[in-house]
GROMACS .gro file of C-alpha atoms in nm:
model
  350
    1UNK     CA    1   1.233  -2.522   7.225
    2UNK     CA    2   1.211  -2.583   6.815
    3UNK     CA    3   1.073  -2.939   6.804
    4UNK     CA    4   0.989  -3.101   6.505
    5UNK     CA    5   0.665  -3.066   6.393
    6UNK     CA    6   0.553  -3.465   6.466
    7UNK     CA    7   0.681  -3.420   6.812
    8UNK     CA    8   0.338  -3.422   6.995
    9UNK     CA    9   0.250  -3.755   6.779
   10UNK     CA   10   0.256  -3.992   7.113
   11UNK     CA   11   0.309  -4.336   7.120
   12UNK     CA   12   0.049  -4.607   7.346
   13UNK     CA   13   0.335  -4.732   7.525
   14UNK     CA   14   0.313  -5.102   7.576
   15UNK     CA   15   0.667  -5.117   7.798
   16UNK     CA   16   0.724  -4.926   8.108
   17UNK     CA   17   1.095  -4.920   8.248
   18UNK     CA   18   1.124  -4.891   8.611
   19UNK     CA   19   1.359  -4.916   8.884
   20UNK     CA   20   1.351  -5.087   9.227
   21UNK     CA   21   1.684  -5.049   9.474
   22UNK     CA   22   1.901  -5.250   9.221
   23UNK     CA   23   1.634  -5.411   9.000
   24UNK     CA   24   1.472  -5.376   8.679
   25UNK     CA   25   1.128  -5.420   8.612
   26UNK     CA   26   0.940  -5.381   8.290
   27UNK     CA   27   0.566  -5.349   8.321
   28UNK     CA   28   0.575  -5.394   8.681
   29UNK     CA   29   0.749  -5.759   8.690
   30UNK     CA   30   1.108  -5.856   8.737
   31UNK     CA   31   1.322  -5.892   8.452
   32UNK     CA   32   1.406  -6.267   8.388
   33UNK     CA   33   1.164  -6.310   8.689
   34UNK     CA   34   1.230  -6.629   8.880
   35UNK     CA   35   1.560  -6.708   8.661
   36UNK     CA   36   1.861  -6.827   8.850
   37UNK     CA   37   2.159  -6.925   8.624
   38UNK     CA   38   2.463  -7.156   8.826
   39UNK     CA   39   2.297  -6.988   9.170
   40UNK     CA   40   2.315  -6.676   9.091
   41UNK     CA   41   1.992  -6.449   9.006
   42UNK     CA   42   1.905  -6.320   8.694
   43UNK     CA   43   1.593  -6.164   8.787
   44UNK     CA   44   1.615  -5.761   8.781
   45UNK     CA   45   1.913  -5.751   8.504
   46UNK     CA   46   1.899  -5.612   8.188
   47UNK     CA   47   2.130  -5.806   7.950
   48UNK     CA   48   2.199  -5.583   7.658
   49UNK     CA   49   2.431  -5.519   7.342
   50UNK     CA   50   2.634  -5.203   7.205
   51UNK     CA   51   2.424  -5.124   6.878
   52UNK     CA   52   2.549  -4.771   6.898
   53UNK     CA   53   2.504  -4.716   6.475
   54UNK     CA   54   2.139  -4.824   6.439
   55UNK     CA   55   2.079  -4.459   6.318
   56UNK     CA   56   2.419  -4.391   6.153
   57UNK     CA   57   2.486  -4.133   5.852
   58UNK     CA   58   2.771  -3.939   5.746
   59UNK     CA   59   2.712  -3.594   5.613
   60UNK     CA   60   3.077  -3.553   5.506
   61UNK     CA   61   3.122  -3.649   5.142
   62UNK     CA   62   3.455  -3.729   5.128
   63UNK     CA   63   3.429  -4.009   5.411
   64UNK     CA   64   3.084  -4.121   5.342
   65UNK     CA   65   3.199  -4.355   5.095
   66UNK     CA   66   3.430  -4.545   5.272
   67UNK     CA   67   3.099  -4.702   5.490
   68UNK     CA   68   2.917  -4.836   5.148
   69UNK     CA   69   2.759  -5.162   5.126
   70UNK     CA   70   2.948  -5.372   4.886
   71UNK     CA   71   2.655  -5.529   4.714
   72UNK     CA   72   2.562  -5.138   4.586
   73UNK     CA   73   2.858  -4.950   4.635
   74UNK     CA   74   2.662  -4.666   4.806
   75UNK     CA   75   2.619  -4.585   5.158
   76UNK     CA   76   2.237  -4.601   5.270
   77UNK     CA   77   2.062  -4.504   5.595
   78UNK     CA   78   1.707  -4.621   5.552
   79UNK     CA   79   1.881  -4.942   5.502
   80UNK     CA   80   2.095  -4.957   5.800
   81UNK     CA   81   1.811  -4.879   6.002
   82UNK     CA   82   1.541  -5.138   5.808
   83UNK     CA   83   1.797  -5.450   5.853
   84UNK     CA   84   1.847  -5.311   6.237
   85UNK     CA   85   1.464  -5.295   6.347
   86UNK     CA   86   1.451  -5.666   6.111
   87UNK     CA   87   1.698  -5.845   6.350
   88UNK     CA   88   1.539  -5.656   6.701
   89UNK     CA   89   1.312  -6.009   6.727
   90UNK     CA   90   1.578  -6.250   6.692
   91UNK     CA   91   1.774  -6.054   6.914
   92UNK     CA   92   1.495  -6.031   7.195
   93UNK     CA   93   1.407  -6.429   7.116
   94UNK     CA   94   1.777  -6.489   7.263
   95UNK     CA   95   1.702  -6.316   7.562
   96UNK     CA   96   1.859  -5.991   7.493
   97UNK     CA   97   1.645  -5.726   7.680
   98UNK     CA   98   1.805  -5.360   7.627
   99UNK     CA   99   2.070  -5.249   7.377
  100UNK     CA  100   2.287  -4.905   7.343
  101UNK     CA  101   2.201  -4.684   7.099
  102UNK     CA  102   2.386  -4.307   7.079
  103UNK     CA  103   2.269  -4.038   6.855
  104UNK     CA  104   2.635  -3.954   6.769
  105UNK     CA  105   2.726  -4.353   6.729
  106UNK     CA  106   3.033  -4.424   6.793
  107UNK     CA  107   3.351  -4.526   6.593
  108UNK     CA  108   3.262  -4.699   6.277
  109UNK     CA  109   3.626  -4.881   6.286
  110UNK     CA  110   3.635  -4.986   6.598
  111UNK     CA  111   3.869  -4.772   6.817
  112UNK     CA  112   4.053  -4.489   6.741
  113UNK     CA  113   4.044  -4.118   6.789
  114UNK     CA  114   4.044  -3.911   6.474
  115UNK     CA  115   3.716  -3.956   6.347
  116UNK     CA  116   3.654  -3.747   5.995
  117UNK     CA  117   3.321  -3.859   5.942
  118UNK     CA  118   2.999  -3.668   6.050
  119UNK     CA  119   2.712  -3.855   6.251
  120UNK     CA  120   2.568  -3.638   6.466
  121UNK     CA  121   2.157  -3.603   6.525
  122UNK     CA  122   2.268  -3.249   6.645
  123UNK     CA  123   2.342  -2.989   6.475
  124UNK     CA  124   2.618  -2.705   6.525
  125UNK     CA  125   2.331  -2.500   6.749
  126UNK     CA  126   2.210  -2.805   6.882
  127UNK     CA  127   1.917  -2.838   6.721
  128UNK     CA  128   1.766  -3.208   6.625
  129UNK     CA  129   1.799  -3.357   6.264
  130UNK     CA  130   1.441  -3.474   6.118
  131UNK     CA  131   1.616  -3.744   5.901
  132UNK     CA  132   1.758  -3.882   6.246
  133UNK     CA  133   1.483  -3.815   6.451
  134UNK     CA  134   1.236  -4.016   6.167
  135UNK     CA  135   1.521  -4.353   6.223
  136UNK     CA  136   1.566  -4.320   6.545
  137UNK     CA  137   1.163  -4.327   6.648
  138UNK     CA  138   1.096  -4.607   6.424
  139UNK     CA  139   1.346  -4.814   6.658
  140UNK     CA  140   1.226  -4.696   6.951
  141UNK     CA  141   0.877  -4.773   6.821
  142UNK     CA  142   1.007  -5.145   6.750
  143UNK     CA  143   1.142  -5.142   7.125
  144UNK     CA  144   0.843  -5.108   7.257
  145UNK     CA  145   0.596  -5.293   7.102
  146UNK     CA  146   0.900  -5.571   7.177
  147UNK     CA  147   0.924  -5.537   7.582
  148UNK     CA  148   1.313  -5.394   7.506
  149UNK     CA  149   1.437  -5.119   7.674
  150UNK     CA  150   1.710  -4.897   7.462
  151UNK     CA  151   1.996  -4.720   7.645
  152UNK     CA  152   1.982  -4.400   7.431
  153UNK     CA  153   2.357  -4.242   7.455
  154UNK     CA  154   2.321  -3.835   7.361
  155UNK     CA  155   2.675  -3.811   7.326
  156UNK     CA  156   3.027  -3.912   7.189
  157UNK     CA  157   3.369  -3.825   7.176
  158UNK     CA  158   3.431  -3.858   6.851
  159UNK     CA  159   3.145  -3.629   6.705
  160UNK     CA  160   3.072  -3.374   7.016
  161UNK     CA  161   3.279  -3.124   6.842
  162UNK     CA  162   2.958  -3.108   6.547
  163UNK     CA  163   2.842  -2.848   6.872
  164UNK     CA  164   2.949  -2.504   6.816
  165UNK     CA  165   2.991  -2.446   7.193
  166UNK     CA  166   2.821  -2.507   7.566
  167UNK     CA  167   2.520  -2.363   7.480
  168UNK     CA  168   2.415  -2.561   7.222
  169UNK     CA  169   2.549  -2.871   7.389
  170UNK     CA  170   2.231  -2.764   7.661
  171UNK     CA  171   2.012  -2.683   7.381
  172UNK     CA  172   2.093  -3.048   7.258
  173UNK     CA  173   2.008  -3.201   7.568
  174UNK     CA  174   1.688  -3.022   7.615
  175UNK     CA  175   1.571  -3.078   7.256
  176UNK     CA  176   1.571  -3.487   7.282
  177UNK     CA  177   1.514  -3.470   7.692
  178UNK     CA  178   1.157  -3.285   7.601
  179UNK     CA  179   1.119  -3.488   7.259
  180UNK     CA  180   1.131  -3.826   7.412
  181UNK     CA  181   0.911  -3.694   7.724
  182UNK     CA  182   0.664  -3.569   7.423
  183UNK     CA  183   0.669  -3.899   7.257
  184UNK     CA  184   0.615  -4.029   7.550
  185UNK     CA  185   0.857  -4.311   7.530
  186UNK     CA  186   0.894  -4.513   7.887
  187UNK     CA  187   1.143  -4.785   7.798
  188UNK     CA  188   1.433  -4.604   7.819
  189UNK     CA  189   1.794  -4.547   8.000
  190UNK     CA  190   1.965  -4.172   7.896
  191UNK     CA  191   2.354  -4.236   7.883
  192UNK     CA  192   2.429  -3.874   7.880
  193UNK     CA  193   2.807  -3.947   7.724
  194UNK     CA  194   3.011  -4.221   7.610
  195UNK     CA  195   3.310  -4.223   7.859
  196UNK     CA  196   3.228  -3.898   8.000
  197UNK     CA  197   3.607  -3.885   8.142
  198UNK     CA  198   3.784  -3.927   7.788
  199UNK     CA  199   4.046  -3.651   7.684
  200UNK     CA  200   3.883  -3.608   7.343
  201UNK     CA  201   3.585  -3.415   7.452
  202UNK     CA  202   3.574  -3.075   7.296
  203UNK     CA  203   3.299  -2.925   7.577
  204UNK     CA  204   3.420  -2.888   7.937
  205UNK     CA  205   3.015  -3.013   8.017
  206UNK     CA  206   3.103  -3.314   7.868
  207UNK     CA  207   3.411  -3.393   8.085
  208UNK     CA  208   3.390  -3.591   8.417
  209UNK     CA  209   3.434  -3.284   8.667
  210UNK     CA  210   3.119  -3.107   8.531
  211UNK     CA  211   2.888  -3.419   8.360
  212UNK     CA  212   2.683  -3.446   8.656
  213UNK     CA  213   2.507  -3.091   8.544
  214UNK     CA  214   2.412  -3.246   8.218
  215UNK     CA  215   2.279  -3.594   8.470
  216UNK     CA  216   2.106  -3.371   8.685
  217UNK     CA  217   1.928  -3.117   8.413
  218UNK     CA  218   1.750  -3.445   8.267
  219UNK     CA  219   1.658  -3.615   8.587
  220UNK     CA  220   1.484  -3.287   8.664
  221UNK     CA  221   1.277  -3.244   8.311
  222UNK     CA  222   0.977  -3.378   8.359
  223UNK     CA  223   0.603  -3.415   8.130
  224UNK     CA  224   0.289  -3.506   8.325
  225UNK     CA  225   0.451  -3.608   8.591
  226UNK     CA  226   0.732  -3.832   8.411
  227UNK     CA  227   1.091  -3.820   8.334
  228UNK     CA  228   1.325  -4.026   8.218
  229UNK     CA  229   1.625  -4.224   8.378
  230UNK     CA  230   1.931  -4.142   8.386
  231UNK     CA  231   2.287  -4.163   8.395
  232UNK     CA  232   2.676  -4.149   8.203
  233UNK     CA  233   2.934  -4.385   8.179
  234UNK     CA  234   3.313  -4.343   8.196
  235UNK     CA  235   3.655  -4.537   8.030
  236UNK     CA  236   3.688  -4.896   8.117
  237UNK     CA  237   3.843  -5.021   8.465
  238UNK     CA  238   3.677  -4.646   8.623
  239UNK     CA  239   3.436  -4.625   8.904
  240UNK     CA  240   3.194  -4.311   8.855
  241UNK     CA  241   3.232  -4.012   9.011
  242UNK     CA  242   3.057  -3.877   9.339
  243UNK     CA  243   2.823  -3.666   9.172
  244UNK     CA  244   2.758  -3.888   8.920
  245UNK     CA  245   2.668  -4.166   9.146
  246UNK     CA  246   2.436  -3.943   9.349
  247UNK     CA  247   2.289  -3.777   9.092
  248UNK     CA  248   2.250  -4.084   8.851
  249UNK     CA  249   1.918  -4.331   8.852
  250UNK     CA  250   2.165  -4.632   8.754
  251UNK     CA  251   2.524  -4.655   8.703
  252UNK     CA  252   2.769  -4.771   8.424
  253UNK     CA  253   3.094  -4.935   8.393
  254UNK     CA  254   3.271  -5.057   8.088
  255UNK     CA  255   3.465  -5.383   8.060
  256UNK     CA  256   3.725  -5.216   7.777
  257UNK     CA  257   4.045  -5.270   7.926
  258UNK     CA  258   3.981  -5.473   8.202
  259UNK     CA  259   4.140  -5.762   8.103
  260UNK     CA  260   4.049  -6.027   8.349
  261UNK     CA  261   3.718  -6.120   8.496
  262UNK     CA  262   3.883  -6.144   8.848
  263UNK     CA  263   3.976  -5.801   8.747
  264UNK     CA  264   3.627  -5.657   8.671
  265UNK     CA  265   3.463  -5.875   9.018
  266UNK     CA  266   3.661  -5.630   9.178
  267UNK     CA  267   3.588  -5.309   8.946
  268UNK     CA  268   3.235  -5.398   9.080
  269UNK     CA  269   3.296  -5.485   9.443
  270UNK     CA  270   3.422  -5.093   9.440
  271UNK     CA  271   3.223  -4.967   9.275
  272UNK     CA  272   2.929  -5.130   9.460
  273UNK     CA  273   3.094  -4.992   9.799
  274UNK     CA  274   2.990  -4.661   9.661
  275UNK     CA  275   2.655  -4.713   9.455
  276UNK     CA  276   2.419  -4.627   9.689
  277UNK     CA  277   2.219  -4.932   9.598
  278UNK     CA  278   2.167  -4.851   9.211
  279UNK     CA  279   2.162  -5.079   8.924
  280UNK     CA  280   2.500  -5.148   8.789
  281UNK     CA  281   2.500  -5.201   8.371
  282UNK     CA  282   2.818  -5.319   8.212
  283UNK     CA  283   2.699  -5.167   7.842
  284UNK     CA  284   3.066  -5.249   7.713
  285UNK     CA  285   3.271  -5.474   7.740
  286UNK     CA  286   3.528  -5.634   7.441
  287UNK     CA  287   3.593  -5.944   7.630
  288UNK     CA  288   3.437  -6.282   7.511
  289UNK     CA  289   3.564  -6.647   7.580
  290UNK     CA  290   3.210  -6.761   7.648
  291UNK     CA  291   3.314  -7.156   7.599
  292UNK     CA  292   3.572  -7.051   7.884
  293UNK     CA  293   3.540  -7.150   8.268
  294UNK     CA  294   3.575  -6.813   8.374
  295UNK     CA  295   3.484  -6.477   8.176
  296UNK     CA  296   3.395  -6.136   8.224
  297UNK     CA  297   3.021  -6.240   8.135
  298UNK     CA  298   3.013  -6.484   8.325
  299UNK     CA  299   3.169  -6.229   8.661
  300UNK     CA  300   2.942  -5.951   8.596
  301UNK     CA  301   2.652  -6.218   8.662
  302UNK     CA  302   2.805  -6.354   8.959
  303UNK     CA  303   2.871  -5.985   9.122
  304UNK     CA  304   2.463  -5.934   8.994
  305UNK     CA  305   2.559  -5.684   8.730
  306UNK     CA  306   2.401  -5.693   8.385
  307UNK     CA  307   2.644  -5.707   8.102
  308UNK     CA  308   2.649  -5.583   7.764
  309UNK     CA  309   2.844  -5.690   7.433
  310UNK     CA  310   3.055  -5.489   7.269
  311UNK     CA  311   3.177  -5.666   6.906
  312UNK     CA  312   3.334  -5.405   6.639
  313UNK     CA  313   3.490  -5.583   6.325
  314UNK     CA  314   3.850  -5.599   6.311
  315UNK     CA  315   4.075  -5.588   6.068
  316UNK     CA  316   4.037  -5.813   5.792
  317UNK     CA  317   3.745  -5.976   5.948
  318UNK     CA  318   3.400  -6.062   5.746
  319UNK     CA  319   3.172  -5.808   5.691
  320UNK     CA  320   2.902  -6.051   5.917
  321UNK     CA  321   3.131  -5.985   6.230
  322UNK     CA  322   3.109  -5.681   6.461
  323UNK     CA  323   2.808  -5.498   6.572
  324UNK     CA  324   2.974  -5.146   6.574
  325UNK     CA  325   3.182  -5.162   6.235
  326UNK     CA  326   2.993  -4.985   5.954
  327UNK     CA  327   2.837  -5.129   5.717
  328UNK     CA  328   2.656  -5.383   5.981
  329UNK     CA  329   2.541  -5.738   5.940
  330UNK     CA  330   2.277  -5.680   6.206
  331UNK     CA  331   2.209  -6.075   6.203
  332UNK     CA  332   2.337  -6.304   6.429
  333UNK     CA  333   2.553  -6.438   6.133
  334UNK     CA  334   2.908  -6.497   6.265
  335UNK     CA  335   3.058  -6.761   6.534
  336UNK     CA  336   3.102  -6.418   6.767
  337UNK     CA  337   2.748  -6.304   6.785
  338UNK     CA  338   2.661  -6.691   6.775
  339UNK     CA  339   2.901  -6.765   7.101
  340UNK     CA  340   2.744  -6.437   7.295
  341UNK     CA  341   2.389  -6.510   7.169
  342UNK     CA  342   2.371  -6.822   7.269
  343UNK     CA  343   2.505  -6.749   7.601
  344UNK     CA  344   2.263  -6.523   7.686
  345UNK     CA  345   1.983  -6.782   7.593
  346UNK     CA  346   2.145  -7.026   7.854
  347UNK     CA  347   2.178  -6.770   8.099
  348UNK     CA  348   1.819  -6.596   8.088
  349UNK     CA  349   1.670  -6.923   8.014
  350UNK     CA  350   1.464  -6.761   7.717
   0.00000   0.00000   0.00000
């Protein structure tokens, strides 16, 4: 494989991700140990955030502008990522223990399909981008000396046709699997895909009837001994697969389109039926109403599922809203982030 040249440059890691049944531990204790919120436990979640764009870029010229800052009129990576790694303590002082990150983001505009724009940390043959690699290991450098674990997504619709075919979709895989095995990073969840069953996939791999390979060919790379954890996620409202669950170290479900929390107690009671006792992550979910008496936060806790924010800027909204929308406030600097934050601090008790 045709690692970078800093890839034998290993960290001291100071946070060690491990899994129990359905618990999380992080250096050998319980997550949120002791922590009940309302009755219901706390200990062994991992509350987390979509941050998918902490390493964004666009190499095509005639989008790139559209994602300037408005204070400089230019687009700036170094930036993007220096204000992200800023805000990781504030976010971690809240209680917030693991956020997404994917190195092909995700949609800078919130949803939609056609996607113009070019962030990718692949290249066509699948090959790794220094200039990514450089952002993305000062993060997961922060991470760690902060106790956070990062749910690293390889993956996304919108940007999995920068791969020039199958092959270097594996290459791909195999070039971060064995980098972040190198770095020796041990805080970390692999999301293969984003929504592994969504029509806009380019690479048959990618889809739902053949991710598992993908979930499997990780699980199975080791270094000294190690490998990392694994898994994929699919569309809102959709229980994994059979290989997926059996092949996966933890599962995911998204909260997009589920539209009541009654609705997602029982996305989870099914799924659960099935989960051979993994961890269940919600790493997505659009739904909010934390003042409410009832919301899909507030479910996932009661069916003991950790739950994760998903805020993208709408339409004529301040640029200090949305986590996903690029450019990114990444401060907790709008009445959104403010509702969620401080909901997590009253449910972890941090």
């Amino acid at each position: 494989l045709d690692l970078p040249d800093d890839s034998g440059n290993k960290i001291d890691s100071k946070t060690i991700l491990s899994i129990s049944e359905n618990q999380f531990y992080i250096n050998g204790q319980l997550t949120y140990k002791g922590r009940f919120w309302q009755n219901n436990k706390i200990e062994g979640l991992l509350m987390n955030s979509r941050m998918v764009q902490g390493i964004f870029d666009d190499s095509n010229t005639s989008t790139k502008q559209q994602f300037a800052y408005s204070d400089t009129d230019t687009w700036n990576p170094d930036r993007n990522t220096n204000e992200f790694i800023a805000a990781m303590s504030e976010w971690k002082s809240k209680g917030l223990l693991a956020f997404t990150l994917n190195l092909q983001g995700g949609s800078p505009t919130g949803y939609g399909n056609s996607q113009p724009w070019i962030n990718s940390a692949f290249n066509t043959e699948g090959g790794l981008k220094p200039d990514y690699l450089k952002r993305l290991e000062r993060i997961l450098n922060k991470a760690d000396e902060l106790n956070m674990v990062v749910i690293l997504g390889y993956f996304y619709f919108g940007q999995d046709q920068v791969l020039k075919n199958e092959a270097a979709v594996i290459k791909g895989v195999d070039a971060i699997t064995n980098w972040l095995l190198e770095k020796g990073y041990e805080n970390l969840l692999i999301e293969i895909n984003n929504e592994c069953n969504h029509a806009a996939y380019d690479h048959a791999i990618l889809g739902s009837n053949r991710i598992h390979e993908l979930v499997k060919r990780v699980k199975e790379t080791q270094r000294n001994g190690k490998r990392l954890l694994v898994s994929t996620s699919y569309k809102g409202g959709v229980i994994p697969g059979a290989q997926v669950i059996e092949e996966s170290d933890y599962l995911i479900l998204h909260g997009n389109g589920v539209h009541s929390p009654n609705a997602l107690r029982n996305l989870i009671r099914n799924t659960r039926k099935v989960s051979q006792n993994k961890p269940i992550i919600i790493n997505e979910d659009d739904h909010f109403d934390f003042e409410n008496n009832d919301y899909n936060f507030k479910a996932s806790v009661e069916e003991y599922v950790s739950w994760g924010f998903f805020d993208y800027r709408k339409q004529g909204e301040s640029f200090e809203e949305g986590f996903q929308s690029v450019p990114i406030d990444w401060g907790i600097n709008s009445a959104r982030k403010n509702s969620f934050f401080n909901k997590v601090k009253e449910i972890t008790g941090f």
